[in-house]
Short mmCIF file of C-alpha atoms in Angstrom, two decimals:
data_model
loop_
_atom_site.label_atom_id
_atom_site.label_comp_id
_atom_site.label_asym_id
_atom_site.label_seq_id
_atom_site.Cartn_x
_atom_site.Cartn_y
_atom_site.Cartn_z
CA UNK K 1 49.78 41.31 89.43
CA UNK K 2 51.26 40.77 85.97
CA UNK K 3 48.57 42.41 82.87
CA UNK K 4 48.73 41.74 79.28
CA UNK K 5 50.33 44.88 78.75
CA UNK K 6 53.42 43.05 80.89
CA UNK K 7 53.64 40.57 78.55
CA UNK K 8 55.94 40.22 75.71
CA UNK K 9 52.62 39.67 73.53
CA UNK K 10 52.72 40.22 69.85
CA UNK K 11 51.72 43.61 68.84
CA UNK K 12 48.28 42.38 66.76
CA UNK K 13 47.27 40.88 69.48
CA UNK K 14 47.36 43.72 71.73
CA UNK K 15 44.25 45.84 72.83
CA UNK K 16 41.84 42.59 71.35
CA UNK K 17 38.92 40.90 73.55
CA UNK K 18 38.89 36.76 73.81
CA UNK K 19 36.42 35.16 72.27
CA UNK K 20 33.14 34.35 74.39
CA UNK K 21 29.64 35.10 75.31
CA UNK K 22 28.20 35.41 78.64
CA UNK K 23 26.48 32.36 80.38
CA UNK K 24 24.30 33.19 82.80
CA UNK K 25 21.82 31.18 85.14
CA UNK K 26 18.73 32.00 83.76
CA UNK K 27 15.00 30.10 82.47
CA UNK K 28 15.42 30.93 78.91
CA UNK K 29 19.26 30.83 77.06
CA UNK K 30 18.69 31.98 73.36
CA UNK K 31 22.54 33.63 72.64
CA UNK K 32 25.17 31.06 71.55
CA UNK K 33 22.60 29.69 68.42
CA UNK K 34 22.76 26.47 69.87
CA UNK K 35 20.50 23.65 68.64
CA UNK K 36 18.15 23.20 71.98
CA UNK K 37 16.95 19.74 71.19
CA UNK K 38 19.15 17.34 73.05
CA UNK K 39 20.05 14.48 71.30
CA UNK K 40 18.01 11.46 71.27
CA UNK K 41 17.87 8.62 73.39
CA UNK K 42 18.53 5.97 70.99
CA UNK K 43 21.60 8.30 69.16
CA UNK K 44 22.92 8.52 72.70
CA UNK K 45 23.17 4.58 72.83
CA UNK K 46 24.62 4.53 69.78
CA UNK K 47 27.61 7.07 70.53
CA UNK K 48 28.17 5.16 73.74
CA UNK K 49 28.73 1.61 71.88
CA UNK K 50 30.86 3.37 69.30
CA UNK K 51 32.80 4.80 71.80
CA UNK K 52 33.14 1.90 74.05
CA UNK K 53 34.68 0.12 70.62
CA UNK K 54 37.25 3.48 70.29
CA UNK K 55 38.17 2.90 74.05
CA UNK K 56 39.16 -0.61 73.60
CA UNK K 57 42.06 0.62 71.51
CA UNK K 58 42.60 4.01 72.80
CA UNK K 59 46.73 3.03 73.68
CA UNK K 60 46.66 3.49 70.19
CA UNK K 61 46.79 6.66 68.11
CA UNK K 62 43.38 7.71 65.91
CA UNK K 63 43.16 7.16 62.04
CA UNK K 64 45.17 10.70 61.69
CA UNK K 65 43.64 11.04 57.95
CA UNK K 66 39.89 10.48 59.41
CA UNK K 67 39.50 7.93 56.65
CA UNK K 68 35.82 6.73 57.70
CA UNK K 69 34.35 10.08 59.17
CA UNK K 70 35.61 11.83 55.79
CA UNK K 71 33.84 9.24 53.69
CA UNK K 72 30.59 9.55 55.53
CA UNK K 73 30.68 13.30 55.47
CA UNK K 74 30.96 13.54 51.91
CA UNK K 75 27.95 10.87 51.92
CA UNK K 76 26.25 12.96 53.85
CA UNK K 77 27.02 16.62 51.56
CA UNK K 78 25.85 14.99 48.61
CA UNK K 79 22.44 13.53 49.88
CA UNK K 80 21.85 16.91 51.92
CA UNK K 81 22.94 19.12 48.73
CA UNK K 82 22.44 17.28 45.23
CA UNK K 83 26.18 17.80 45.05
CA UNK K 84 28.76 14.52 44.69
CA UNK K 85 32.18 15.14 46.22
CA UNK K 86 34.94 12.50 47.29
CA UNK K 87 36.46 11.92 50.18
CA UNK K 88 39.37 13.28 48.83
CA UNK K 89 37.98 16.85 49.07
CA UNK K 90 36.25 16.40 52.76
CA UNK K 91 39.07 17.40 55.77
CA UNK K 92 37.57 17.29 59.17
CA UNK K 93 38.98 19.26 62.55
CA UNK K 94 38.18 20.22 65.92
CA UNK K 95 35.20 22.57 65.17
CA UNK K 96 35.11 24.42 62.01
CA UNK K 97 37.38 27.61 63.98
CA UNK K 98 40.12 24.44 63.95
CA UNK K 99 39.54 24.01 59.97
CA UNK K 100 39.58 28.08 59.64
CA UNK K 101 42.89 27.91 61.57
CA UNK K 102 44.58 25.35 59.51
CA UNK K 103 43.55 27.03 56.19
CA UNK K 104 44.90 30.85 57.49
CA UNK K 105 48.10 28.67 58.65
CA UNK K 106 48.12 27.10 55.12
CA UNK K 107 47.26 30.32 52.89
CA UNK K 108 47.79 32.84 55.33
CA UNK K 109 50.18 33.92 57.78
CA UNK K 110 52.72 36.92 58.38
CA UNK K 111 53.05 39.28 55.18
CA UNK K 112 49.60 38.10 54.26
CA UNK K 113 46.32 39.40 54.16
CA UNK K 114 42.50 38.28 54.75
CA UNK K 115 39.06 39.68 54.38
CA UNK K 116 35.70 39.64 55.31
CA UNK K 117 32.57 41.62 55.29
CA UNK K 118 31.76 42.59 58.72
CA UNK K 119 29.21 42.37 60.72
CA UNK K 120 30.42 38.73 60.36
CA UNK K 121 31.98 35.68 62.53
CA UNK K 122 33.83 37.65 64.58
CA UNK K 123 36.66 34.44 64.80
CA UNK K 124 37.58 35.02 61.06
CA UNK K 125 39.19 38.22 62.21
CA UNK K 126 40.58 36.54 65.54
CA UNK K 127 42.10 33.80 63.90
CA UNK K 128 43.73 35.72 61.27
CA UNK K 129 45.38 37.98 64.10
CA UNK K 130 46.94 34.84 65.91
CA UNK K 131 48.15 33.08 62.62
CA UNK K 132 49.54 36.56 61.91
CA UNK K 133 47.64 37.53 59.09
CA UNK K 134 46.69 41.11 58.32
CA UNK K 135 42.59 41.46 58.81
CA UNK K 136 40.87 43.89 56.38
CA UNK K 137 37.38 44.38 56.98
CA UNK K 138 35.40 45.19 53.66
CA UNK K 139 31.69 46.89 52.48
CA UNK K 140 28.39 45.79 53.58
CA UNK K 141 25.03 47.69 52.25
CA UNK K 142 22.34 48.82 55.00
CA UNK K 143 20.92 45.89 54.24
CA UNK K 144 23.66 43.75 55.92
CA UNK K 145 24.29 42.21 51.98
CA UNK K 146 27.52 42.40 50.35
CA UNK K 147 28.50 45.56 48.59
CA UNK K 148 29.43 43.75 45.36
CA UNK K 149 30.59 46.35 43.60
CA UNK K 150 32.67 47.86 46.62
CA UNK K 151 34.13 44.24 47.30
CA UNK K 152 35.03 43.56 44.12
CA UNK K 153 37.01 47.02 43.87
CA UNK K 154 38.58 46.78 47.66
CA UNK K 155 40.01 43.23 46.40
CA UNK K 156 41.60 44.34 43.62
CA UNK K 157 43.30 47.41 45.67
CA UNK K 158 44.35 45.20 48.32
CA UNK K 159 44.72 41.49 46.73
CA UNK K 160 44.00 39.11 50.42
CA UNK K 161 45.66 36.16 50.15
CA UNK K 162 42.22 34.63 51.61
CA UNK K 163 38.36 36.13 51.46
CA UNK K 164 35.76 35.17 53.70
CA UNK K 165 31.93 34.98 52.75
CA UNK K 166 29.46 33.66 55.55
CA UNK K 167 26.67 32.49 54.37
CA UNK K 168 24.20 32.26 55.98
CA UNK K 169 25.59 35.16 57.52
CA UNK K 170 26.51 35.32 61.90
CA UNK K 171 25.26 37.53 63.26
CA UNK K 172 22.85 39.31 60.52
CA UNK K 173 21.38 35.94 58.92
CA UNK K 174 21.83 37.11 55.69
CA UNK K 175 22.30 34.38 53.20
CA UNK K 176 24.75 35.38 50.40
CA UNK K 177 23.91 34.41 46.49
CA UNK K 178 25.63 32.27 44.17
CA UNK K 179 26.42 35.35 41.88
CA UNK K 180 28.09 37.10 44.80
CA UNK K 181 30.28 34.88 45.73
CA UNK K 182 31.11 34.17 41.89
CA UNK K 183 31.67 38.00 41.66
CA UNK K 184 33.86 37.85 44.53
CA UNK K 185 35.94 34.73 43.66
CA UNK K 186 36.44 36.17 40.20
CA UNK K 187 37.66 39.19 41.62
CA UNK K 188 40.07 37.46 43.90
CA UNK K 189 41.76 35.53 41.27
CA UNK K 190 42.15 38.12 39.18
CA UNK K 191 44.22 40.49 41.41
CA UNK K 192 46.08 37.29 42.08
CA UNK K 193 45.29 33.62 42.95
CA UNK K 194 43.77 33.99 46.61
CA UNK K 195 41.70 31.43 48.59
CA UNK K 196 37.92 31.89 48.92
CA UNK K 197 36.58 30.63 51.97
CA UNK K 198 32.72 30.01 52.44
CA UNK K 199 31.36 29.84 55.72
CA UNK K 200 28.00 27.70 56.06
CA UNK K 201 28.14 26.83 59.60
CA UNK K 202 24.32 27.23 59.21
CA UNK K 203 23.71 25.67 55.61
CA UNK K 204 21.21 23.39 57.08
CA UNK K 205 18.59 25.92 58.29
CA UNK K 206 18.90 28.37 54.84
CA UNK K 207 16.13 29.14 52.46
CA UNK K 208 18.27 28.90 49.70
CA UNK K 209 20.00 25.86 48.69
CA UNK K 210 24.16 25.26 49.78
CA UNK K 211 26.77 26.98 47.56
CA UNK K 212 28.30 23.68 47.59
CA UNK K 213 28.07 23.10 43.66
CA UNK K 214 30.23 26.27 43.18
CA UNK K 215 33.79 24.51 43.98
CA UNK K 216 33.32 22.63 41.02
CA UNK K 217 35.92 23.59 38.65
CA UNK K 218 37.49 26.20 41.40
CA UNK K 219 39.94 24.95 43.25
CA UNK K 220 40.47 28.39 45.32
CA UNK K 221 37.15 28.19 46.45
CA UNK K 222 36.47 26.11 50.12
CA UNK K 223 33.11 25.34 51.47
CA UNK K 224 33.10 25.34 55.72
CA UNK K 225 30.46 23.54 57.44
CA UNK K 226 30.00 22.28 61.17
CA UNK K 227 28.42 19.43 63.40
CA UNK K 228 27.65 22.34 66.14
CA UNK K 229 24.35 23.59 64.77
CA UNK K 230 22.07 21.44 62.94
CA UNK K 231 23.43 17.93 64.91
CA UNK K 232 23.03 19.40 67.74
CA UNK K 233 26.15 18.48 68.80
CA UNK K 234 28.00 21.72 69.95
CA UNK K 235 29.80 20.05 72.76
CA UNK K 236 31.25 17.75 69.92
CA UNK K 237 33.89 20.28 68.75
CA UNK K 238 33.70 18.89 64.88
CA UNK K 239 33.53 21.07 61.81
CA UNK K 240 34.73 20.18 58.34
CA UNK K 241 35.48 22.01 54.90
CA UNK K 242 34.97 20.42 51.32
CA UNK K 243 37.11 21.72 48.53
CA UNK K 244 39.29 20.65 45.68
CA UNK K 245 41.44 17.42 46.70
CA UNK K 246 44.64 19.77 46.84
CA UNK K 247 42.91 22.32 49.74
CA UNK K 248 42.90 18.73 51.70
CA UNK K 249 46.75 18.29 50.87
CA UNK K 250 47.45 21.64 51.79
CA UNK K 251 45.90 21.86 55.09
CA UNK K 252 47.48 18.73 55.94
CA UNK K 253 50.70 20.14 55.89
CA UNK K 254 50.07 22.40 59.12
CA UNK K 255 47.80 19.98 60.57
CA UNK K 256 48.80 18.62 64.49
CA UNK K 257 49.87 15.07 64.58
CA UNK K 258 46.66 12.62 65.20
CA UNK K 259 44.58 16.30 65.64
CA UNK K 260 41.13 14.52 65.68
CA UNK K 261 40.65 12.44 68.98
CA UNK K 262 39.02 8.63 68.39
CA UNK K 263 36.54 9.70 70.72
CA UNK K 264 35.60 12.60 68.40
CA UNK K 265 35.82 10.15 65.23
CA UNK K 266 33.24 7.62 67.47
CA UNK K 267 31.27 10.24 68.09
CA UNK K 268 30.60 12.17 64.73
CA UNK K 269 30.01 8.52 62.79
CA UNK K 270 27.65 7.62 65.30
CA UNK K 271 25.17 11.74 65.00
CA UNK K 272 26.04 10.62 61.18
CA UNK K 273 23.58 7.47 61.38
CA UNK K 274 20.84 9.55 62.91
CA UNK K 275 20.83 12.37 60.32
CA UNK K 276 17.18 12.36 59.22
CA UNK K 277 16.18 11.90 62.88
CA UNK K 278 18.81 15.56 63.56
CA UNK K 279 17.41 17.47 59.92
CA UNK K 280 13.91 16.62 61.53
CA UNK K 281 15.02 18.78 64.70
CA UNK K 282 16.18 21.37 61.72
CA UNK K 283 12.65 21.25 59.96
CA UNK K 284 11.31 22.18 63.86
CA UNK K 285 13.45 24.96 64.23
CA UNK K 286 12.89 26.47 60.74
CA UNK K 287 9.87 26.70 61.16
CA UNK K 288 9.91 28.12 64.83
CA UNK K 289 12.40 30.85 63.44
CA UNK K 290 9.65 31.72 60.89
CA UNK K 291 7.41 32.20 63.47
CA UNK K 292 9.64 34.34 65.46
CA UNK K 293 10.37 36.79 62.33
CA UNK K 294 6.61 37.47 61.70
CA UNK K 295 5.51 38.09 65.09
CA UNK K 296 8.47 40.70 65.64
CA UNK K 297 7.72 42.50 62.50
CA UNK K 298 3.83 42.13 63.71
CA UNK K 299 4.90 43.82 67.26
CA UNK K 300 6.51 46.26 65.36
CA UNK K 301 10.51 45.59 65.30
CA UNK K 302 12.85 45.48 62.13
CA UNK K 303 14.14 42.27 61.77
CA UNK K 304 16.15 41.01 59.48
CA UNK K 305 15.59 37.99 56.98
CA UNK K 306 17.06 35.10 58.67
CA UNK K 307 18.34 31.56 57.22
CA UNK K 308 19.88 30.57 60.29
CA UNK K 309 18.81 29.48 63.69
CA UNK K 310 18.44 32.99 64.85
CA UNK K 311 16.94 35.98 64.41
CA UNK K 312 18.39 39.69 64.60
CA UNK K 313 15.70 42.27 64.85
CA UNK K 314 15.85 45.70 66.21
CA UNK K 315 15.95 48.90 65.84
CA UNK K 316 16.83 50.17 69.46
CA UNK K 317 18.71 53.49 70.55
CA UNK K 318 20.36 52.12 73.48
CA UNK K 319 21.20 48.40 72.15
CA UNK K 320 22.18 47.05 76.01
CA UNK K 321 19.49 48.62 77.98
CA UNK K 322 17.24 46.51 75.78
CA UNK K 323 19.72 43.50 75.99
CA UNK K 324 19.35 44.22 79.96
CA UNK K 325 15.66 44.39 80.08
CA UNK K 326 15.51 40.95 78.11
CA UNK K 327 17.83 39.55 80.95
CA UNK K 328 16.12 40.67 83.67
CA UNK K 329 12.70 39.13 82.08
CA UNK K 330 14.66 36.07 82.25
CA UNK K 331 15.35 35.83 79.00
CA UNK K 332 19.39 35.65 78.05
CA UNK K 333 20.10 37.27 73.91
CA UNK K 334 23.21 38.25 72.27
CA UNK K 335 24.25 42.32 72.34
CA UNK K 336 25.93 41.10 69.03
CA UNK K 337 27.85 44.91 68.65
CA UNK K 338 25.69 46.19 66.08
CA UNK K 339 24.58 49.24 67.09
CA UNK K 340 20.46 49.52 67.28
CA UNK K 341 20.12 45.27 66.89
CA UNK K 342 20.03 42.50 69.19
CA UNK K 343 19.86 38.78 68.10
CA UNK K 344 17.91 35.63 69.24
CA UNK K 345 18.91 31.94 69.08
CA UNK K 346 16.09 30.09 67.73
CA UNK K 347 15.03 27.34 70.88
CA UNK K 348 12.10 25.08 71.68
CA UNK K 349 8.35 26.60 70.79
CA UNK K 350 8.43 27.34 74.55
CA UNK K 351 11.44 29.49 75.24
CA UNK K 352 10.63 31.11 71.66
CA UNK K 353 6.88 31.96 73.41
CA UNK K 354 8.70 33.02 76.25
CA UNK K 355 10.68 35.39 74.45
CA UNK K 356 8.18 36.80 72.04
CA UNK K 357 6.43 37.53 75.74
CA UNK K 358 9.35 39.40 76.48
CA UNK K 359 9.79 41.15 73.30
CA UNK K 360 6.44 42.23 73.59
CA UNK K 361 6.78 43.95 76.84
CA UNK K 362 10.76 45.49 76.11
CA UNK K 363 9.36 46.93 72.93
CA UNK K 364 6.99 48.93 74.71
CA UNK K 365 9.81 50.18 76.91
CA UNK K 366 12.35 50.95 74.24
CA UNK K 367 11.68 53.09 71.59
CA UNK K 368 13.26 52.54 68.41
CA UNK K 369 12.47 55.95 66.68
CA UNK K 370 15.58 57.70 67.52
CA UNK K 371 18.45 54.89 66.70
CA UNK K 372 20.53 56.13 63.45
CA UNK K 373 20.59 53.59 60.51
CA UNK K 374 23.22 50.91 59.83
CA UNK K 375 25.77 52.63 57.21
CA UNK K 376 27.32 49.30 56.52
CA UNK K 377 30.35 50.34 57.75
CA UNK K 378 30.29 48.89 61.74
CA UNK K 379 33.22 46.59 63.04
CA UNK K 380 33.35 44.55 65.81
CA UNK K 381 34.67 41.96 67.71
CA UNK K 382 32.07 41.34 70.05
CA UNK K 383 30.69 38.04 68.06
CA UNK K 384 29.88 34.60 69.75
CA UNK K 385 28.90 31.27 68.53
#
């Protein structure tokens, strides 16, 4: 049988894992941070009529500039945010990863470099390997937050043609302030003019309010955003970026022919109707994840601040035995890499009850006095969703 190794593969891409998370059979799933709140009934009505109009003229191609959904989506980021942008600086894609691809084909790319501040989305790194674009992985303090001071001086030695800031942060929940990612995009245009990307697939469910306001007046910074977590509508596949009208230009350039389906178009317009009906689902779960954070700190775990749908909490000296002893209470989590943490997808008030059950019981089980600290310096690729 032919391996990888038999391939003619290119040499970055040797030796790496694809992307993915296990999906087992079990009562309780809480490690892909979906949304667990179907959508509703009457939403579901509405995406069927809008798609049976699409079908009706699906021997034709889509709207390839997503005209309608781009106009609606920048509706949407300035009620949500406070924050007016056109459609002019809205580009939608096949899931945000689709959006991250067309910006590393745009700004990165062989002979150029990108960086992030890992732990982080593991697919920032993966998609800067396949676009052939040299992956750097910079600081993080103990605390999971940016090293400032260390980012600032790593960007200046290296000068990425493209930095990457999550915020809130997969898979530490971390949200990342204003001034840091000021620091960071001053920094990067002073070594030379690089591309700032901002990743806030999980804007909706942060304490703090979206970094949105910050492209104003920088046209190297991009804001990324998705339809995956707070629609609900994973199975969608549509993410979308806002930046200065140029970043739109420029990523239309490397963009596939007719790339967003009319389905998908259909689709997205019709969750768009329903927002306060979705946001309402969001209210449900922030305050669920709230509840989840102060009953783990009450059994005793470490667990750090969260403005996403999920919660990483630990500290345990074998990482997978306690990811195992969650499964086999029925209860599926994410062994995110980290060593000593684990992290939870915030569900219904049920599956969160049934996992608190279970946390209850593995904590007694595994002790966490003997795990060594985070020294801010752990990489991985073992990130999901």
């Amino acid at each position: 049988m032919t391996s990888l190794d038999d391939l003619p593969l290119r040499d970055e891409l040797r030796g790496q894992s694809a992307y993915g998370a296990p999906q087992l059979d079990v009562a309780v799933r809480l490690n892909t941070n979906e949304n667990p709140y179907p959508l509703p009934e009457p939403l579901v009505a509405r995406i069927a009529e809008r798609v049976a109009e699409a079908a009706r003229g699906l021997n034709r191609y889509p709207d390839r500039d997503v005209v309608e959904l781009r106009t609606e989506l920048a509706r949407y980021l300035g009620r949500t945010t406070g924050h007016l942008v056109g459609a002019d600086q809205v580009w939608a894609a096949n899931g945000s990863n689709e959006v991250i691809q067309q910006l590393l084909q745009a700004f990165g790319g062989p002979g150029r470099t990108a960086i992030g501040f890992e732990p982080s989305y593991s697919m920032h790194a993966l998609i800067s390997r396949g676009t052939g674009t040299a992956w750097v992985s910079g600081p993080r303090h103990a605390d999971f937050t940016i090293d400032t001071g260390a980012a600032r001086r790593e960007i200046a030695a290296l000068r990425p043609d493209v930095v990457f800031v999550c915020s809130p942060n997969n898979p530490t929940g971390t949200a990342t302030d204003a001034e840091t990612v000021l620091a960071l995009y001053d920094a990067a245009q002073a070594a030379k003019p690089s591309l700032v990307v901002v990743d806030e697939a999980y804007g909706e469910f942060s304490h703090q309010p979206s970094l949105l306001p910050l492209i104003e007046g920088r046209p190297n910074l991009v804001l990324t955003r998705t339809m995956s977590k707070a629609f609900g509508a994973a199975g969608l596949r549509l993410g979308y970026l806002a930046a200065d009208p140029a970043v739109v230009e420029a990523v239309q350039l490397v963009r596939l022919p007719y790339h967003l389906s009319a389905v998908n178009q259909a689709t997205a317009l019709a969750a768009l109707e329903y927002t306060d009906t979705l946001l309402g689902y969001v209210e449900q779960l922030k305050a669920e994840r709230d509840r989840v954070v102060t009953e783990l700190r009450a059994f005793g775990y470490r667990v750090t601040d969260s403005d996403a749908n999920f919660v990483q909490f630990g500290r345990f000296a074998d990482g997978h035995g306690a990811w195992q002893a969650f499964l086999d209470r029925g209860v599926l989590i994410r062994d995110n890499g980290v060593p000593g943490w684990l992290r939870a997808t915030t569900g219904t008030p049920g599956e969160n009850s049934a996992f608190l059950d279970a946390a209850k019981a593995v904590f007694t089980t595994h002790s966490t006095e003997h795990s060594t600290e985070y020294s801010g310096d752990s990489r991985t690729d073992k990130e999901s969703a």
